[in-house]
XYZ file of C-alpha atoms in Angstrom:
549
model
C 0.275 -0.066 -0.140
C 2.774 2.270 1.289
C 4.410 1.585 -2.203
C 1.522 2.390 -4.039
C 1.086 5.249 -2.363
C 4.623 6.299 -3.535
C 4.418 5.379 -6.810
C 1.639 7.506 -7.252
C 2.870 10.797 -5.068
C 5.856 11.128 -7.170
C 5.104 10.043 -10.736
C 6.795 11.858 -13.784
C 6.022 13.385 -17.164
C 6.426 11.810 -20.570
C 8.324 13.365 -23.353
C 4.863 15.071 -24.656
C 3.837 16.361 -21.641
C 7.830 17.847 -20.433
C 7.324 19.608 -24.296
C 4.132 21.585 -23.396
C 5.728 22.201 -19.784
C 8.843 23.508 -21.837
C 6.783 25.324 -24.073
C 5.107 27.741 -21.618
C 7.814 27.418 -18.691
C 10.785 29.483 -18.304
C 14.373 27.263 -18.022
C 16.547 27.783 -15.218
C 19.755 26.479 -13.776
C 20.426 26.221 -10.051
C 23.750 24.970 -8.619
C 24.732 22.033 -6.637
C 23.035 23.381 -3.009
C 21.299 26.056 -4.082
C 17.857 26.364 -2.860
C 14.848 26.744 -5.434
C 12.324 26.674 -2.505
C 12.993 28.370 0.858
C 10.966 27.476 3.895
C 8.085 30.397 4.723
C 8.138 31.215 0.760
C 5.102 32.433 -0.565
C 3.146 32.093 -3.876
C 6.301 29.920 -4.353
C 6.731 28.441 -8.281
C 6.330 25.386 -9.574
C 9.309 23.331 -10.410
C 9.403 20.650 -12.584
C 13.472 18.645 -13.378
C 14.642 17.974 -16.944
C 18.083 17.635 -15.457
C 19.538 16.582 -12.229
C 18.322 15.815 -8.850
C 16.044 18.169 -6.514
C 15.961 16.860 -3.061
C 13.347 17.764 -0.645
C 13.778 18.440 3.263
C 11.710 19.738 5.882
C 14.441 21.755 8.424
C 14.793 20.376 11.797
C 16.645 22.980 13.824
C 20.235 22.458 12.525
C 19.511 19.402 10.942
C 16.789 18.384 8.159
C 14.521 15.654 7.500
C 15.063 14.353 4.067
C 11.269 13.595 2.140
C 11.928 12.776 -1.876
C 14.465 13.215 -4.486
C 12.986 14.378 -7.637
C 14.746 13.444 -10.604
C 14.337 14.110 -14.151
C 10.539 14.613 -15.117
C 9.792 15.090 -11.401
C 8.388 17.826 -10.088
C 8.290 19.706 -6.929
C 5.136 20.991 -4.661
C 1.790 19.803 -3.543
C -1.594 21.492 -2.836
C -0.098 24.851 -1.424
C 0.863 25.188 -4.947
C -2.728 26.194 -5.460
C -3.610 27.560 -1.980
C -0.467 29.899 -2.049
C 0.618 29.397 1.467
C 3.693 29.309 3.223
C 6.014 26.804 2.223
C 7.055 24.181 5.340
C 9.378 22.095 3.191
C 12.855 23.312 1.079
C 14.138 22.496 -2.722
C 17.969 22.480 -2.963
C 19.605 21.133 -6.072
C 21.456 17.817 -5.186
C 23.759 18.543 -8.101
C 23.637 20.299 -11.345
C 19.984 20.832 -11.987
C 18.124 22.403 -14.892
C 14.310 23.149 -14.334
C 11.185 24.808 -15.408
C 9.462 27.037 -13.867
C 6.071 27.928 -13.767
C 4.193 31.029 -11.289
C 0.959 30.046 -9.944
C -0.958 31.861 -13.084
C 1.087 29.562 -15.237
C 0.457 27.025 -12.953
C -3.215 27.306 -13.519
C -2.588 27.860 -17.477
C -1.499 23.491 -17.242
C -3.812 22.682 -15.343
C -6.702 24.295 -17.368
C -5.524 23.547 -21.355
C -3.981 19.843 -20.270
C -6.097 17.174 -18.926
C -3.883 14.697 -17.897
C -1.266 16.921 -16.845
C -4.367 17.806 -14.574
C -5.555 14.754 -13.216
C -1.595 13.410 -12.886
C -0.533 16.778 -10.783
C -3.640 17.366 -8.729
C -3.397 13.297 -7.795
C -0.447 13.521 -6.775
C -0.306 16.723 -4.412
C -2.846 14.673 -2.951
C -1.079 11.760 -1.977
C 1.577 13.423 -1.063
C -0.488 15.032 1.818
C -1.671 11.627 2.502
C 2.349 10.390 2.637
C 2.810 13.492 4.789
C 0.513 12.235 7.618
C 1.962 8.940 7.126
C 5.924 9.444 7.316
C 5.161 11.121 10.305
C 6.824 14.447 8.738
C 5.952 17.318 11.254
C 5.316 20.457 9.206
C 3.523 23.105 12.090
C 4.207 21.528 15.570
C 1.605 22.195 18.316
C 2.083 21.522 21.729
C -1.053 21.572 24.092
C -3.192 19.474 26.871
C -5.847 17.721 24.870
C -9.443 17.972 25.673
C -9.065 21.626 25.987
C -10.932 24.177 24.637
C -7.401 26.187 23.404
C -6.513 22.790 21.734
C -9.902 21.974 20.225
C -9.865 25.328 18.298
C -6.348 25.332 16.738
C -6.741 21.520 16.049
C -10.313 22.377 14.063
C -8.541 25.233 12.317
C -5.694 22.637 11.033
C -8.054 19.568 10.076
C -10.184 22.029 7.913
C -7.654 23.844 6.280
C -5.870 20.863 5.587
C -2.879 21.982 7.450
C 0.255 19.390 7.831
C 0.704 19.065 11.536
C 2.407 17.528 14.521
C 0.764 17.646 18.209
C 2.750 16.528 21.448
C 0.507 17.009 24.460
C 2.798 19.520 26.834
C 2.455 17.013 29.926
C 4.603 14.264 28.344
C 7.910 13.987 27.911
C 8.032 14.520 24.291
C 5.779 17.768 24.941
C 8.056 19.318 27.741
C 11.158 18.605 25.690
C 9.588 20.337 22.998
C 8.726 23.791 24.920
C 12.111 23.522 26.517
C 13.884 23.780 22.634
C 11.408 26.349 22.009
C 12.414 28.038 24.675
C 8.567 28.346 25.252
C 8.131 27.244 28.537
C 6.844 30.417 29.665
C 4.430 31.101 27.088
C 0.318 29.816 27.085
C -0.903 26.763 25.960
C -0.909 25.791 22.651
C 2.428 26.759 22.257
C 2.223 26.814 17.955
C 5.450 26.300 16.150
C 5.930 27.563 12.417
C 8.069 29.343 9.754
C 10.592 29.606 12.210
C 8.183 31.608 14.598
C 7.007 30.333 17.740
C 3.558 31.736 19.437
C 1.117 30.841 22.463
C -2.019 30.269 22.377
C -2.671 32.323 19.200
C -6.030 33.636 17.087
C -7.461 31.694 14.613
C -6.347 34.935 12.093
C -2.475 35.271 13.640
C -2.367 31.846 13.241
C -3.668 32.239 9.322
C -0.700 34.695 8.957
C 1.776 32.399 10.712
C 1.458 29.574 8.248
C 0.462 31.936 5.375
C -3.364 31.437 4.897
C -4.057 34.629 5.314
C -4.504 37.072 2.042
C -5.112 41.113 1.291
C -8.632 41.136 -0.716
C -9.116 44.731 0.683
C -11.204 47.242 -1.317
C -10.510 44.662 -4.327
C -13.971 44.215 -6.385
C -14.888 40.621 -7.069
C -17.531 39.724 -9.431
C -18.992 36.797 -7.058
C -18.138 36.959 -3.356
C -19.635 33.856 -1.520
C -19.877 33.678 2.254
C -19.424 29.864 3.675
C -16.965 26.866 1.893
C -19.530 23.676 2.663
C -21.043 22.183 -0.406
C -23.050 24.684 -1.442
C -20.455 27.609 -1.425
C -18.120 24.881 -2.492
C -19.926 23.676 -5.892
C -20.977 27.383 -6.387
C -17.414 28.061 -6.512
C -16.386 25.239 -8.814
C -19.461 26.617 -11.450
C -18.547 29.948 -11.260
C -14.406 29.812 -11.636
C -14.689 27.074 -14.260
C -16.851 29.721 -15.984
C -14.811 32.837 -15.401
C -16.501 34.557 -12.930
C -14.038 36.533 -10.502
C -14.923 34.210 -7.546
C -13.776 34.992 -3.449
C -14.777 32.040 -0.562
C -14.882 33.723 2.954
C -15.223 31.594 5.441
C -15.191 31.315 8.824
C -12.948 28.068 9.952
C -11.757 26.261 6.447
C -13.506 24.470 3.850
C -16.077 22.110 4.867
C -18.631 23.350 6.588
C -21.058 21.155 8.707
C -20.506 18.107 6.235
C -16.857 18.263 6.312
C -17.727 17.368 10.400
C -19.685 14.496 9.093
C -17.386 11.239 9.207
C -18.897 9.238 6.614
C -21.395 10.419 3.404
C -22.873 7.491 1.722
C -25.813 8.639 -0.487
C -24.003 11.013 -2.078
C -24.452 10.353 -5.825
C -21.267 8.974 -7.647
C -19.165 7.064 -4.560
C -20.790 3.955 -4.031
C -18.568 3.243 -1.231
C -19.158 6.547 0.655
C -16.487 8.942 1.430
C -16.053 11.739 4.393
C -17.386 14.823 4.781
C -13.736 16.261 4.738
C -12.884 14.426 1.757
C -15.219 15.823 0.017
C -14.704 19.149 1.040
C -10.744 18.712 0.005
C -12.602 17.402 -3.474
C -14.554 20.703 -4.091
C -11.565 22.860 -2.511
C -8.770 21.782 -5.026
C -11.272 21.526 -8.079
C -12.292 25.658 -7.131
C -8.424 26.779 -7.027
C -8.129 24.889 -9.684
C -10.099 27.169 -11.526
C -8.779 30.181 -9.962
C -11.070 30.809 -7.185
C -10.021 32.627 -4.026
C -10.352 31.687 -0.754
C -9.663 33.816 2.836
C -9.848 31.953 6.168
C -10.528 32.176 9.358
C -12.632 35.605 8.358
C -16.202 36.458 9.209
C -18.316 39.268 7.636
C -19.536 41.979 10.057
C -22.229 43.725 7.698
C -22.618 44.174 4.265
C -23.745 47.174 2.508
C -24.960 47.747 -1.113
C -25.095 51.262 -2.875
C -27.341 52.638 -5.987
C -24.586 51.322 -8.496
C -25.596 47.644 -7.130
C -22.225 46.923 -5.936
C -22.318 45.180 -2.164
C -19.340 46.042 0.365
C -18.448 43.629 3.032
C -16.790 44.384 5.958
C -14.498 41.744 7.284
C -13.527 40.542 10.837
C -9.669 42.095 9.867
C -10.848 45.650 8.815
C -10.716 44.737 5.338
C -13.364 45.441 2.986
C -14.427 43.061 0.125
C -16.289 44.043 -2.785
C -18.618 42.289 -4.890
C -20.889 42.863 -7.970
C -22.781 39.431 -6.573
C -23.232 38.189 -2.632
C -23.884 34.362 -2.293
C -25.264 33.258 1.167
C -24.064 30.077 1.768
C -23.015 30.141 5.534
C -25.106 27.237 6.844
C -26.419 26.394 10.348
C -25.281 24.892 13.537
C -26.322 22.332 15.749
C -28.162 24.033 18.754
C -26.584 23.886 22.049
C -28.297 21.747 24.426
C -28.506 25.083 26.906
C -27.595 22.934 30.000
C -25.450 23.871 33.034
C -21.955 23.085 32.275
C -22.309 22.540 28.375
C -21.455 25.945 26.749
C -18.412 26.008 29.330
C -16.908 22.625 28.201
C -17.723 23.043 24.830
C -14.397 22.126 23.087
C -13.393 20.225 26.184
C -15.424 17.341 25.887
C -18.751 18.923 24.607
C -18.614 19.088 20.370
C -20.664 19.184 17.450
C -19.041 17.574 15.322
C -17.307 13.733 15.014
C -13.907 13.828 13.016
C -10.206 12.616 14.348
C -9.721 15.992 15.860
C -12.547 15.064 18.645
C -12.716 11.483 18.596
C -9.084 11.290 20.062
C -10.831 12.396 23.290
C -12.486 9.029 23.700
C -9.682 6.353 23.164
C -10.469 3.522 25.840
C -13.338 5.982 27.046
C -17.516 6.084 26.954
C -19.055 8.962 24.086
C -22.328 10.212 24.354
C -24.107 11.399 21.278
C -26.821 12.910 20.980
C -29.756 13.304 18.365
C -31.661 10.883 16.446
C -30.810 11.900 12.749
C -28.165 10.709 9.677
C -25.297 12.853 11.580
C -25.988 11.752 14.462
C -26.153 7.848 12.932
C -22.759 8.976 11.054
C -20.681 9.687 14.455
C -21.781 7.223 16.205
C -20.555 4.623 13.807
C -17.250 6.672 12.964
C -16.905 7.100 17.113
C -17.297 3.541 17.553
C -14.255 2.672 16.160
C -12.273 4.396 18.604
C -14.627 4.650 21.897
C -14.656 1.548 24.214
C -18.505 2.024 23.983
C -21.279 4.349 22.613
C -24.229 5.585 24.046
C -26.517 7.256 21.384
C -29.437 9.281 22.876
C -32.458 9.806 21.134
C -36.028 11.342 23.188
C -38.090 9.123 21.552
C -38.491 5.639 20.974
C -37.905 4.719 17.142
C -34.459 5.651 15.434
C -36.185 4.944 11.999
C -38.710 7.986 12.395
C -35.466 10.254 11.519
C -32.507 8.057 9.737
C -32.047 6.791 6.664
C -32.908 3.143 6.985
C -29.384 1.469 5.650
C -28.051 3.886 8.546
C -30.282 2.961 11.389
C -29.980 -0.808 10.676
C -25.755 -0.075 10.805
C -26.276 1.296 13.794
C -28.784 -1.001 15.900
C -25.838 -4.055 14.972
C -22.841 -2.330 16.149
C -22.227 -4.248 18.883
C -20.260 -1.141 20.603
C -23.229 0.760 19.682
C -25.815 1.415 22.230
C -29.415 2.813 21.777
C -30.971 4.551 24.719
C -34.288 5.528 23.931
C -36.862 7.975 25.909
C -33.570 9.503 27.078
C -32.387 13.495 27.710
C -29.313 14.849 28.854
C -29.976 16.987 32.603
C -26.087 18.413 33.408
C -23.063 17.573 31.959
C -20.071 17.668 34.551
C -16.361 18.474 34.776
C -14.009 21.076 35.886
C -11.759 21.037 33.131
C -13.750 18.712 31.072
C -16.415 16.387 30.232
C -16.276 13.761 32.831
C -20.130 12.445 33.217
C -23.540 13.051 32.766
C -26.677 12.993 34.209
C -29.131 11.421 31.875
C -33.322 11.707 32.600
C -35.579 9.260 30.986
C -38.665 11.257 29.763
C -41.259 8.362 30.084
C -40.612 7.207 33.467
C -38.401 10.105 34.785
C -35.728 7.941 36.666
C -31.892 9.613 36.235
C -28.412 7.799 35.236
C -25.002 9.026 35.396
C -23.086 8.017 33.176
C -19.069 8.668 33.125
C -17.702 9.779 29.674
C -14.996 11.426 27.667
C -17.370 13.129 25.089
C -20.288 14.527 24.497
C -21.542 14.665 20.833
C -24.634 17.000 19.831
C -26.494 16.615 16.721
C -29.922 18.365 17.225
C -31.845 20.845 15.530
C -30.221 23.451 13.067
C -29.627 27.365 13.377
C -29.058 29.202 10.463
C -26.048 31.544 10.259
C -27.992 35.024 9.354
C -27.279 37.451 12.027
C -24.978 39.100 10.291
C -27.155 39.954 7.414
C -28.689 43.134 6.832
C -32.598 43.790 7.727
C -32.958 44.225 4.205
C -32.657 40.536 3.619
C -35.804 39.222 4.309
C -35.309 36.357 6.975
C -38.483 33.391 7.882
C -39.567 33.071 11.683
C -36.804 30.534 12.023
C -34.285 33.100 10.721
C -33.144 31.396 7.475
C -32.939 33.425 4.097
C -36.368 33.942 1.779
C -35.989 33.940 -1.591
C -37.812 33.581 -4.889
C -41.072 32.180 -4.760
C -40.685 31.505 -1.164
C -41.654 35.714 -1.162
C -42.711 36.745 -3.795
C -45.547 34.501 -4.663
C -46.495 34.668 -1.026
C -48.857 38.060 -0.152
C -48.758 41.296 -1.463
C -47.197 42.477 1.911
C -44.138 40.476 1.456
C -43.783 40.788 -2.409
C -43.264 44.805 -1.831
C -40.120 44.041 0.083
C -38.533 43.323 -3.512
C -37.551 47.034 -5.174
C -37.332 46.330 -8.879
C -39.776 45.399 -11.548
C -38.467 41.929 -13.167
C -39.009 39.070 -10.872
C -36.085 37.725 -8.718
C -34.200 34.740 -9.493
C -35.050 31.200 -7.690
C -32.445 31.697 -5.474
C -32.238 35.881 -4.910
C -33.525 37.499 -1.537
C -35.196 40.566 -1.044
C -31.049 42.623 -1.974
C -31.093 41.968 -5.675
C -27.690 40.524 -6.705
C -27.904 38.861 -3.018
C -28.235 34.980 -3.112
C -28.801 32.458 -0.719
C -28.256 28.785 -0.950
C -27.999 25.516 1.093
C -29.032 25.214 5.117
C -29.335 28.416 5.643
C -32.239 29.193 2.698
C -35.755 28.028 4.000
C -37.289 25.621 2.630
C -34.039 23.586 1.511
C -34.007 19.976 2.319
C -30.698 20.137 4.941
C -28.875 16.955 3.226
C -25.376 17.275 1.198
C -26.165 16.309 -2.179
C -29.271 19.415 -2.249
C -26.577 21.490 -0.729
C -24.536 21.124 -3.605
C -27.236 20.937 -6.176
C -28.575 24.337 -4.923
C -24.867 26.219 -4.937
C -24.426 25.173 -8.384
C -28.338 26.477 -9.414
C -27.447 29.342 -7.740
C -24.662 30.332 -10.672
C -27.255 30.527 -13.037
C -28.402 33.598 -10.751
C -25.162 35.209 -10.764
C -24.993 34.851 -14.676
C -28.455 35.993 -14.833
C -27.768 39.074 -12.509
C -24.531 39.952 -13.713
C -25.431 40.025 -17.576
C -28.696 42.503 -16.302
C -26.440 45.097 -14.618
């Protein structure tokens, strides 16, 4: 398996492909030990080796860890060739080297004009990231205490943004050694080491700046700004950018949205074996990058102002302003809090609203409790059963099949490590620094039970992310965005909220040029496949609007 992974991660171009690359690239020469790519270099170029060898290493203090050696026909780089982030690794000429060099613009041109090259490169870029994880390469170092809010916040950011990293427990010997080596014993945890910088408990924007994810978009004008990088936002980004629409995607954490937290999606067309939400998000993210979509995270939008010309100005948490001809609201929903003592205080320290490898680590050899009876809860229970000693799935009713897909319900009921607890509701969550136990009430006979557990995973209800929208954008009584016929064909009072003589597009809000798609839109089916379709449909509305202005 490893050999197969390495062969697909490090392929070589054939003569025909080398000729195509040579026709659009610069030919350069490097002397032995000369650096082609430096650690921390941003927007570094793409190199294809014509002759000689280039070695890739990861610096570790005064030494370095070898990763690969590229000979004739091989190429440097991974996913960050498309993201424009800072390099975590170093490329050095092993002997006298001749290479073809392409900037990011020319690389995208190559990807879009040469399908066979595009397929080979994108597959290799993804496989190289898998090898980084499997071979224990460090990337960004993080020293902290698992099962704390601060650690969970940063690990989620790494996970969703596909940042190579290695976590060290601060109280273990290797963690203490890392803190001493970095001179960081007095810094607040978690401590981050990236691009030769050491910082303690950074904010997400500060971490993004250190890694090289942060981008300056101030006062730039985009045809389309998408707020939210879940399935709807990613689908819209792929279709819009592939059709020549200048597109920016903004997200508070990183690509994936709520679906990105799903351990496995099995009813998404085209994937009979299923795939994780993170894998689906990564594929969509790469596709959008390939066509030139720009992404910025972790960024939130504070407000939107629209002027008489139809231009929309989005005020970002960084103080920047993004300008857009058209805006797509794809900010999605989050699962509702239980509203119990201890619940909000312990979020990220045993109380979670997602079930990925980031959260599952706290339940190793312990009990996990899942709350909810829908597909997300069922997928979480199945995934956590691979890590925890046992999983207790709490539902308020008496029939799991009423709210869960039949195939998933059957698997949950047959899994020996999952216990479905009917008529159960959590009364209280106990723990000082992290979750230690919960009190559960049976809503039929009013008896209570205490359950010792390491994590509580909540998948109930849905609260839309719409509190940042202007008052002119009409919401329904639950806070979801109303679009198209949902207000235009309703009654005269709602219809009067539309200011133009033409009718609105199906996904257009009461503000012309501002669309909504996915879970945040009123009346939608809360399923991943529906969100993807909604995002794709939104692009037709964008085309219509841009053609009219």
